[in-house]
PDB file of C-alpha atoms (C1' of nucleotides) in Angstrom:
ATOM      1  CA  UNK A   1     156.702 122.562-102.780  1.00 50.00           C
ATOM      2  CA  UNK A   2     159.430 122.247-105.354  1.00 77.00           C
ATOM      3  CA  UNK A   3     159.865 120.007-108.347  1.00 85.00           C
ATOM      4  CA  UNK A   4     161.296 116.671-107.268  1.00 90.00           C
ATOM      5  CA  UNK A   5     164.985 116.111-108.010  1.00 94.00           C
ATOM      6  CA  UNK A   6     165.721 114.070-111.119  1.00 94.00           C
ATOM      7  CA  UNK A   7     168.701 112.172-109.798  1.00 96.00           C
ATOM      8  CA  UNK A   8     170.263 111.119-106.526  1.00 96.00           C
ATOM      9  CA  UNK A   9     173.095 113.539-107.166  1.00 96.00           C
ATOM     10  CA  UNK A  10     170.672 116.396-107.570  1.00 96.00           C
ATOM     11  CA  UNK A  11     168.878 115.392-104.397  1.00 96.00           C
ATOM     12  CA  UNK A  12     172.124 115.211-102.458  1.00 96.00           C
ATOM     13  CA  UNK A  13     173.298 118.560-103.808  1.00 96.00           C
ATOM     14  CA  UNK A  14     170.030 120.183-102.828  1.00 96.00           C
ATOM     15  CA  UNK A  15     170.190 118.696 -99.357  1.00 96.00           C
ATOM     16  CA  UNK A  16     173.791 119.713 -98.789  1.00 96.00           C
ATOM     17  CA  UNK A  17     173.019 123.251 -99.870  1.00 96.00           C
ATOM     18  CA  UNK A  18     171.026 123.477 -96.642  1.00 96.00           C
ATOM     19  CA  UNK A  19     173.926 122.386 -94.450  1.00 96.00           C
ATOM     20  CA  UNK A  20     174.678 125.029 -91.860  1.00 96.00           C
ATOM     21  CA  UNK A  21     171.367 126.811 -92.344  1.00 97.00           C
ATOM     22  CA  UNK A  22     169.302 127.726 -89.268  1.00 97.00           C
ATOM     23  CA  UNK A  23     165.782 126.354 -89.162  1.00 97.00           C
ATOM     24  CA  UNK A  24     164.388 129.887 -89.201  1.00 97.00           C
ATOM     25  CA  UNK A  25     166.126 130.549 -92.530  1.00 97.00           C
ATOM     26  CA  UNK A  26     165.012 127.212 -93.927  1.00 97.00           C
ATOM     27  CA  UNK A  27     161.446 127.989 -92.831  1.00 96.00           C
ATOM     28  CA  UNK A  28     161.659 131.367 -94.538  1.00 96.00           C
ATOM     29  CA  UNK A  29     162.668 129.713 -97.806  1.00 95.00           C
ATOM     30  CA  UNK A  30     159.781 127.301 -97.506  1.00 94.00           C
ATOM     31  CA  UNK A  31     157.367 130.089 -96.638  1.00 93.00           C
ATOM     32  CA  UNK A  32     156.313 128.593 -93.327  1.00 94.00           C
ATOM     33  CA  UNK A  33     156.474 129.810 -89.743  1.00 95.00           C
ATOM     34  CA  UNK A  34     158.653 128.261 -87.060  1.00 96.00           C
ATOM     35  CA  UNK A  35     156.405 126.831 -84.342  1.00 95.00           C
ATOM     36  CA  UNK A  36     157.136 127.828 -80.720  1.00 93.00           C
ATOM     37  CA  UNK A  37     158.228 124.265 -79.976  1.00 93.00           C
ATOM     38  CA  UNK A  38     157.762 120.750 -81.304  1.00 96.00           C
ATOM     39  CA  UNK A  39     155.314 119.533 -78.688  1.00 93.00           C
ATOM     40  CA  UNK A  40     152.338 119.935 -80.943  1.00 91.00           C
ATOM     41  CA  UNK A  41     154.378 119.906 -84.150  1.00 94.00           C
ATOM     42  CA  UNK A  42     156.486 116.807 -83.783  1.00 96.00           C
ATOM     43  CA  UNK A  43     156.912 116.260 -87.495  1.00 95.00           C
ATOM     44  CA  UNK A  44     157.581 119.870 -88.406  1.00 96.00           C
ATOM     45  CA  UNK A  45     161.271 119.557 -89.210  1.00 97.00           C
ATOM     46  CA  UNK A  46     160.743 116.489 -91.344  1.00 96.00           C
ATOM     47  CA  UNK A  47     157.916 118.146 -93.249  1.00 94.00           C
ATOM     48  CA  UNK A  48     160.017 121.290 -93.719  1.00 95.00           C
ATOM     49  CA  UNK A  49     162.812 119.290 -95.341  1.00 96.00           C
ATOM     50  CA  UNK A  50     160.311 117.434 -97.509  1.00 95.00           C
ATOM     51  CA  UNK A  51     159.033 120.735 -98.830  1.00 93.00           C
ATOM     52  CA  UNK A  52     162.479 122.182 -99.425  1.00 95.00           C
ATOM     53  CA  UNK A  53     163.790 119.087-101.183  1.00 96.00           C
ATOM     54  CA  UNK A  54     160.712 118.533-103.336  1.00 94.00           C
ATOM     55  CA  UNK A  55     159.550 115.272-101.777  1.00 93.00           C
ATOM     56  CA  UNK A  56     156.195 113.829-102.781  1.00 80.00           C
ATOM     57  CA  UNK A  57     153.176 114.251-100.577  1.00 65.00           C
ATOM     58  CA  UNK A  58     153.602 112.803 -97.144  1.00 69.00           C
ATOM     59  CA  UNK A  59     151.518 110.156 -95.435  1.00 70.00           C
ATOM     60  CA  UNK A  60     151.544 107.786 -98.393  1.00 81.00           C
ATOM     61  CA  UNK A  61     153.032 104.317 -97.955  1.00 81.00           C
ATOM     62  CA  UNK A  62     155.788 104.914-100.477  1.00 87.00           C
ATOM     63  CA  UNK A  63     159.292 106.414-100.498  1.00 91.00           C
ATOM     64  CA  UNK A  64     159.536 110.183-100.278  1.00 93.00           C
ATOM     65  CA  UNK A  65     161.135 110.220-103.734  1.00 94.00           C
ATOM     66  CA  UNK A  66     159.331 107.360-105.482  1.00 92.00           C
ATOM     67  CA  UNK A  67     161.143 107.644-108.807  1.00 92.00           C
ATOM     68  CA  UNK A  68     164.492 107.534-107.021  1.00 95.00           C
ATOM     69  CA  UNK A  69     163.481 104.985-104.397  1.00 95.00           C
ATOM     70  CA  UNK A  70     164.918 107.261-101.732  1.00 96.00           C
ATOM     71  CA  UNK A  71     163.512 107.770 -98.254  1.00 95.00           C
ATOM     72  CA  UNK A  72     164.111 111.053 -96.413  1.00 96.00           C
ATOM     73  CA  UNK A  73     164.793 110.971 -92.685  1.00 96.00           C
ATOM     74  CA  UNK A  74     165.784 113.824 -90.429  1.00 97.00           C
ATOM     75  CA  UNK A  75     167.932 112.850 -87.457  1.00 97.00           C
ATOM     76  CA  UNK A  76     167.752 114.882 -84.235  1.00 96.00           C
ATOM     77  CA  UNK A  77     171.337 115.291 -83.020  1.00 95.00           C
ATOM     78  CA  UNK A  78     172.209 116.106 -79.405  1.00 95.00           C
ATOM     79  CA  UNK A  79     175.047 118.275 -78.108  1.00 92.00           C
ATOM     80  CA  UNK A  80     177.443 115.322 -78.263  1.00 89.00           C
ATOM     81  CA  UNK A  81     176.697 114.683 -81.911  1.00 91.00           C
ATOM     82  CA  UNK A  82     174.573 111.598 -81.401  1.00 92.00           C
ATOM     83  CA  UNK A  83     170.946 110.924 -82.414  1.00 95.00           C
ATOM     84  CA  UNK A  84     168.548 111.807 -79.596  1.00 95.00           C
ATOM     85  CA  UNK A  85     165.711 109.611 -80.771  1.00 97.00           C
ATOM     86  CA  UNK A  86     164.952 106.369 -82.520  1.00 97.00           C
ATOM     87  CA  UNK A  87     163.858 106.585 -86.157  1.00 97.00           C
ATOM     88  CA  UNK A  88     160.416 105.476 -87.296  1.00 97.00           C
ATOM     89  CA  UNK A  89     160.541 103.219 -90.356  1.00 97.00           C
ATOM     90  CA  UNK A  90     157.037 101.972 -91.138  1.00 95.00           C
ATOM     91  CA  UNK A  91     154.015 100.266 -89.669  1.00 94.00           C
ATOM     92  CA  UNK A  92     154.206  96.646 -88.593  1.00 96.00           C
ATOM     93  CA  UNK A  93     151.918  94.456 -90.709  1.00 95.00           C
ATOM     94  CA  UNK A  94     149.957  92.934 -87.847  1.00 95.00           C
ATOM     95  CA  UNK A  95     147.816  90.796 -90.104  1.00 87.00           C
ATOM     96  CA  UNK A  96     148.001  89.434 -93.619  1.00 69.00           C
ATOM     97  CA  UNK A  97     151.742  89.300 -93.344  1.00 66.00           C
ATOM     98  CA  UNK A  98     152.069  85.556 -93.067  1.00 65.00           C
ATOM     99  CA  UNK A  99     154.825  84.328 -95.274  1.00 69.00           C
ATOM    100  CA  UNK A 100     156.262  87.752 -95.868  1.00 81.00           C
ATOM    101  CA  UNK A 101     160.017  87.472 -96.023  1.00 92.00           C
ATOM    102  CA  UNK A 102     162.709  90.038 -95.261  1.00 96.00           C
ATOM    103  CA  UNK A 103     163.355  90.379 -98.984  1.00 95.00           C
ATOM    104  CA  UNK A 104     159.737  91.291 -99.622  1.00 92.00           C
ATOM    105  CA  UNK A 105     159.339  93.412 -96.545  1.00 94.00           C
ATOM    106  CA  UNK A 106     158.420  97.054 -96.582  1.00 93.00           C
ATOM    107  CA  UNK A 107     161.111  97.668 -93.960  1.00 96.00           C
ATOM    108  CA  UNK A 108     163.806  96.522 -96.346  1.00 96.00           C
ATOM    109  CA  UNK A 109     162.495  98.605 -99.228  1.00 94.00           C
ATOM    110  CA  UNK A 110     162.233 101.695 -97.053  1.00 94.00           C
ATOM    111  CA  UNK A 111     165.768 101.313 -95.766  1.00 97.00           C
ATOM    112  CA  UNK A 112     167.342 100.341 -99.101  1.00 97.00           C
ATOM    113  CA  UNK A 113     168.220 103.975 -99.780  1.00 96.00           C
ATOM    114  CA  UNK A 114     167.912 106.728 -97.176  1.00 97.00           C
ATOM    115  CA  UNK A 115     168.862 110.381 -97.229  1.00 96.00           C
ATOM    116  CA  UNK A 116     169.788 111.170 -93.616  1.00 97.00           C
ATOM    117  CA  UNK A 117     169.622 114.836 -92.734  1.00 97.00           C
ATOM    118  CA  UNK A 118     171.081 115.585 -89.291  1.00 96.00           C
ATOM    119  CA  UNK A 119     169.480 118.495 -87.463  1.00 97.00           C
ATOM    120  CA  UNK A 120     170.619 120.005 -84.185  1.00 97.00           C
ATOM    121  CA  UNK A 121     168.293 118.947 -81.393  1.00 96.00           C
ATOM    122  CA  UNK A 122     170.016 120.421 -78.362  1.00 93.00           C
ATOM    123  CA  UNK A 123     167.367 121.592 -75.897  1.00 90.00           C
ATOM    124  CA  UNK A 124     169.601 124.550 -75.004  1.00 91.00           C
ATOM    125  CA  UNK A 125     169.256 125.936 -78.536  1.00 94.00           C
ATOM    126  CA  UNK A 126     165.965 127.593 -79.493  1.00 95.00           C
ATOM    127  CA  UNK A 127     164.193 125.753 -82.291  1.00 96.00           C
ATOM    128  CA  UNK A 128     164.618 128.585 -84.805  1.00 97.00           C
ATOM    129  CA  UNK A 129     168.373 128.745 -84.147  1.00 97.00           C
ATOM    130  CA  UNK A 130     169.105 125.070 -84.628  1.00 97.00           C
ATOM    131  CA  UNK A 131     171.164 124.251 -87.689  1.00 96.00           C
ATOM    132  CA  UNK A 132     170.721 121.708 -90.422  1.00 97.00           C
ATOM    133  CA  UNK A 133     173.668 119.366 -90.919  1.00 96.00           C
ATOM    134  CA  UNK A 134     175.285 117.820 -93.964  1.00 96.00           C
ATOM    135  CA  UNK A 135     173.109 115.145 -95.537  1.00 96.00           C
ATOM    136  CA  UNK A 136     174.209 111.562 -96.081  1.00 96.00           C
ATOM    137  CA  UNK A 137     172.886 109.267 -98.808  1.00 96.00           C
ATOM    138  CA  UNK A 138     173.043 105.782 -97.342  1.00 96.00           C
ATOM    139  CA  UNK A 139     172.359 102.153 -98.106  1.00 97.00           C
ATOM    140  CA  UNK A 140     172.898  99.395 -95.561  1.00 97.00           C
ATOM    141  CA  UNK A 141     176.148  97.495 -96.013  1.00 97.00           C
ATOM    142  CA  UNK A 142     176.210  93.711 -95.714  1.00 97.00           C
ATOM    143  CA  UNK A 143     176.699  93.778 -91.962  1.00 97.00           C
ATOM    144  CA  UNK A 144     173.967  96.322 -91.347  1.00 97.00           C
ATOM    145  CA  UNK A 145     171.557  94.446 -93.561  1.00 97.00           C
ATOM    146  CA  UNK A 146     172.301  91.211 -91.735  1.00 97.00           C
ATOM    147  CA  UNK A 147     171.496  92.877 -88.411  1.00 97.00           C
ATOM    148  CA  UNK A 148     168.280  94.321 -89.788  1.00 97.00           C
ATOM    149  CA  UNK A 149     167.226  91.033 -91.293  1.00 97.00           C
ATOM    150  CA  UNK A 150     167.802  89.134 -88.078  1.00 97.00           C
ATOM    151  CA  UNK A 151     165.835  91.652 -86.032  1.00 97.00           C
ATOM    152  CA  UNK A 152     163.046  91.696 -88.606  1.00 97.00           C
ATOM    153  CA  UNK A 153     162.711  87.943 -88.560  1.00 97.00           C
ATOM    154  CA  UNK A 154     162.915  87.733 -84.776  1.00 96.00           C
ATOM    155  CA  UNK A 155     160.377  90.494 -84.269  1.00 97.00           C
ATOM    156  CA  UNK A 156     157.931  89.265 -86.886  1.00 96.00           C
ATOM    157  CA  UNK A 157     157.927  85.912 -85.171  1.00 96.00           C
ATOM    158  CA  UNK A 158     155.836  87.514 -82.416  1.00 95.00           C
ATOM    159  CA  UNK A 159     153.397  88.782 -85.030  1.00 95.00           C
ATOM    160  CA  UNK A 160     153.123  85.511 -86.927  1.00 93.00           C
ATOM    161  CA  UNK A 161     152.608  83.447 -83.790  1.00 93.00           C
ATOM    162  CA  UNK A 162     150.040  85.791 -82.298  1.00 94.00           C
ATOM    163  CA  UNK A 163     152.200  86.559 -79.264  1.00 95.00           C
ATOM    164  CA  UNK A 164     152.256  90.342 -79.474  1.00 95.00           C
ATOM    165  CA  UNK A 165     151.476  90.459 -75.764  1.00 94.00           C
ATOM    166  CA  UNK A 166     154.982  89.162 -75.097  1.00 95.00           C
ATOM    167  CA  UNK A 167     156.639  91.647 -77.421  1.00 96.00           C
ATOM    168  CA  UNK A 168     158.196  94.820 -76.050  1.00 96.00           C
ATOM    169  CA  UNK A 169     160.609  97.461 -77.312  1.00 96.00           C
ATOM    170  CA  UNK A 170     163.412  95.632 -75.525  1.00 95.00           C
ATOM    171  CA  UNK A 171     163.610  93.079 -78.287  1.00 97.00           C
ATOM    172  CA  UNK A 172     165.762  93.706 -81.342  1.00 97.00           C
ATOM    173  CA  UNK A 173     169.412  94.695 -81.444  1.00 97.00           C
ATOM    174  CA  UNK A 174     169.247  97.563 -83.943  1.00 97.00           C
ATOM    175  CA  UNK A 175     165.528  97.668 -84.728  1.00 98.00           C
ATOM    176  CA  UNK A 176     162.579  97.466 -82.359  1.00 97.00           C
ATOM    177  CA  UNK A 177     158.795  97.453 -82.441  1.00 97.00           C
ATOM    178  CA  UNK A 178     156.949 100.121 -80.465  1.00 96.00           C
ATOM    179  CA  UNK A 179     153.395 101.472 -80.327  1.00 97.00           C
ATOM    180  CA  UNK A 180     152.534 103.810 -83.185  1.00 95.00           C
ATOM    181  CA  UNK A 181     149.078 105.184 -82.672  1.00 95.00           C
ATOM    182  CA  UNK A 182     147.131 108.342 -81.907  1.00 90.00           C
ATOM    183  CA  UNK A 183     146.500 106.990 -78.417  1.00 91.00           C
ATOM    184  CA  UNK A 184     146.752 103.849 -76.350  1.00 92.00           C
ATOM    185  CA  UNK A 185     143.189 102.739 -77.037  1.00 92.00           C
ATOM    186  CA  UNK A 186     143.655 102.500 -80.805  1.00 93.00           C
ATOM    187  CA  UNK A 187     143.109  98.997 -82.162  1.00 94.00           C
ATOM    188  CA  UNK A 188     143.905  97.207 -85.385  1.00 92.00           C
ATOM    189  CA  UNK A 189     143.140  93.759 -86.644  1.00 93.00           C
ATOM    190  CA  UNK A 190     145.939  91.428 -85.714  1.00 94.00           C
ATOM    191  CA  UNK A 191     146.760  87.756 -85.765  1.00 93.00           C
ATOM    192  CA  UNK A 192     145.963  85.835 -82.615  1.00 91.00           C
ATOM    193  CA  UNK A 193     147.069  82.372 -81.604  1.00 88.00           C
ATOM    194  CA  UNK A 194     145.726  79.676 -83.922  1.00 85.00           C
ATOM    195  CA  UNK A 195     145.497  82.339 -86.620  1.00 82.00           C
ATOM    196  CA  UNK A 196     142.405  83.839 -85.023  1.00 88.00           C
ATOM    197  CA  UNK A 197     141.663  87.498 -85.598  1.00 90.00           C
ATOM    198  CA  UNK A 198     142.173  89.709 -82.587  1.00 94.00           C
ATOM    199  CA  UNK A 199     142.596  93.414 -81.969  1.00 94.00           C
ATOM    200  CA  UNK A 200     145.908  94.955 -80.976  1.00 95.00           C
ATOM    201  CA  UNK A 201     147.538  98.325 -80.548  1.00 95.00           C
ATOM    202  CA  UNK A 202     149.051  99.527 -83.842  1.00 96.00           C
ATOM    203  CA  UNK A 203     152.827  99.347 -83.865  1.00 97.00           C
ATOM    204  CA  UNK A 204     155.728 100.559 -85.935  1.00 97.00           C
ATOM    205  CA  UNK A 205     159.300  99.534 -86.634  1.00 97.00           C
ATOM    206  CA  UNK A 206     161.908 101.896 -85.235  1.00 98.00           C
ATOM    207  CA  UNK A 207     165.675 102.015 -85.667  1.00 97.00           C
ATOM    208  CA  UNK A 208     167.485 102.345 -82.360  1.00 96.00           C
ATOM    209  CA  UNK A 209     169.482 105.541 -81.902  1.00 96.00           C
ATOM    210  CA  UNK A 210     172.627 103.459 -81.385  1.00 96.00           C
ATOM    211  CA  UNK A 211     172.196 102.096 -84.915  1.00 97.00           C
ATOM    212  CA  UNK A 212     171.780 105.470 -86.603  1.00 97.00           C
ATOM    213  CA  UNK A 213     174.671 106.766 -84.500  1.00 95.00           C
ATOM    214  CA  UNK A 214     176.849 104.020 -85.936  1.00 96.00           C
ATOM    215  CA  UNK A 215     175.794 104.957 -89.457  1.00 96.00           C
ATOM    216  CA  UNK A 216     176.761 108.583 -88.922  1.00 95.00           C
ATOM    217  CA  UNK A 217     180.047 107.753 -87.269  1.00 92.00           C
ATOM    218  CA  UNK A 218     180.995 105.338 -90.021  1.00 93.00           C
ATOM    219  CA  UNK A 219     180.493 107.990 -92.681  1.00 89.00           C
ATOM    220  CA  UNK A 220     181.518 111.141 -90.893  1.00 83.00           C
ATOM    221  CA  UNK A 221     183.785 109.977 -88.083  1.00 66.00           C
ATOM    222  CA  UNK A 222     182.006 112.779 -86.279  1.00 46.00           C
ATOM    223  CA  UNK A 223     181.057 111.042 -83.076  1.00 42.00           C
ATOM    224  CA  UNK A 224     183.587 111.637 -80.368  1.00 47.00           C
ATOM    225  CA  UNK A 225     184.203 109.184 -77.604  1.00 45.00           C
ATOM    226  CA  UNK A 226     182.909 110.311 -74.271  1.00 41.00           C
ATOM    227  CA  UNK A 227     185.647 111.707 -72.114  1.00 37.00           C
ATOM    228  CA  UNK A 228     186.005 112.113 -68.363  1.00 35.00           C
TER     229      UNK A 228
ATOM    230  C1'  DT B   1     170.169 109.935 -68.451  1.00 92.31           C
ATOM    231  C1'  DG B   2     168.371 106.696 -71.646  1.00 92.31           C
ATOM    232  C1'  DA B   3     164.889 103.859 -73.308  1.00 92.31           C
ATOM    233  C1'  DT B   4     160.072 102.536 -73.472  1.00 92.31           C
ATOM    234  C1'  DG B   5     155.500 103.304 -74.216  1.00 92.31           C
ATOM    235  C1'  DA B   6     152.316 107.129 -75.414  1.00 92.31           C
ATOM    236  C1'  DT B   7     151.027 110.762 -78.093  1.00 92.31           C
ATOM    237  C1'  DC B   8     150.421 115.029 -81.619  1.00 92.31           C
ATOM    238  C1'  DA B   9     149.542 117.089 -86.433  1.00 92.31           C
ATOM    239  C1'  DT B  10     148.553 116.326 -91.166  1.00 92.31           C
ATOM    240  C1'  DT B  11     146.945 114.124 -95.328  1.00 92.31           C
ATOM    241  C1'  DA B  12     144.609 110.926 -98.736  1.00 92.31           C
TER     242       DA B  12
ATOM    243  C1'  DT C   1     140.729 105.184 -91.023  1.00 92.31           C
ATOM    244  C1'  DA C   2     145.432 104.490 -91.590  1.00 92.31           C
ATOM    245  C1'  DA C   3     149.419 106.072 -93.297  1.00 92.31           C
ATOM    246  C1'  DT C   4     153.044 109.868 -93.027  1.00 92.31           C
ATOM    247  C1'  DG C   5     156.196 113.269 -90.308  1.00 92.31           C
ATOM    248  C1'  DA C   6     158.244 112.317 -85.573  1.00 92.31           C
ATOM    249  C1'  DT C   7     158.980 113.869 -80.281  1.00 92.31           C
ATOM    250  C1'  DC C   8     156.972 113.755 -75.664  1.00 92.31           C
ATOM    251  C1'  DA C   9     156.522 112.112 -70.938  1.00 92.31           C
ATOM    252  C1'  DT C  10     157.639 108.999 -67.646  1.00 92.31           C
ATOM    253  C1'  DC C  11     160.175 105.750 -65.040  1.00 92.31           C
ATOM    254  C1'  DA C  12     163.926 102.613 -63.946  1.00 92.31           C
TER     255       DA C  12
END
DNA sequence: TGATGATCATTA
DNA sequence: TAATGATCATCA
């Protein structure tokens, strides 16, 4: 664990100093071992970057760099240069969220400032050999924020009307709601119809890979068109 | 092959 | 228990 960076510039400089580094070298600097694979260590890369960049303790509902208001996200990048996976944002407030607007939402605060760190995620490359990419400090532009707001409001409608049973990950253009739980039997208090309390599977907001791909391409012009 | 739904480890 | 870090496993 390092001291947290004092400014955004310092954070960005630190992050970019890791560009090109293999995960095995990054792990060495952090004093941790590279796991054989990610199957039982799904968050390992993210936690490694948190350590190296001096992020605050994980698993708290606050930005990774609270004093900077910056959230750290690693992005798994496939052989074509596109994100392999969606990006978890935060839990969906299944109850007690009545009246919460986009402006007040935790989603908006989390995404207001994000440090994206691309990391190679090509299955053909052994985990230890995969390289860290060049970090990007990002805030949504007006168009991106409009898309996020619309999805947020559309998706939360299911929550507020107690119709979670009709909600699936197919809804939402750039952001979706999917299960986020240790297992399928997990239950949380949720709003039912008529405002009754019911139990439901915990869920989280996720950014679609197509959305994060667009962010990267807009800032790096690094995504090539598919060719025949 | 891509997206959805399910799941794993850790921490406060 | 409930949040964080995410990827896995399966099926259309």
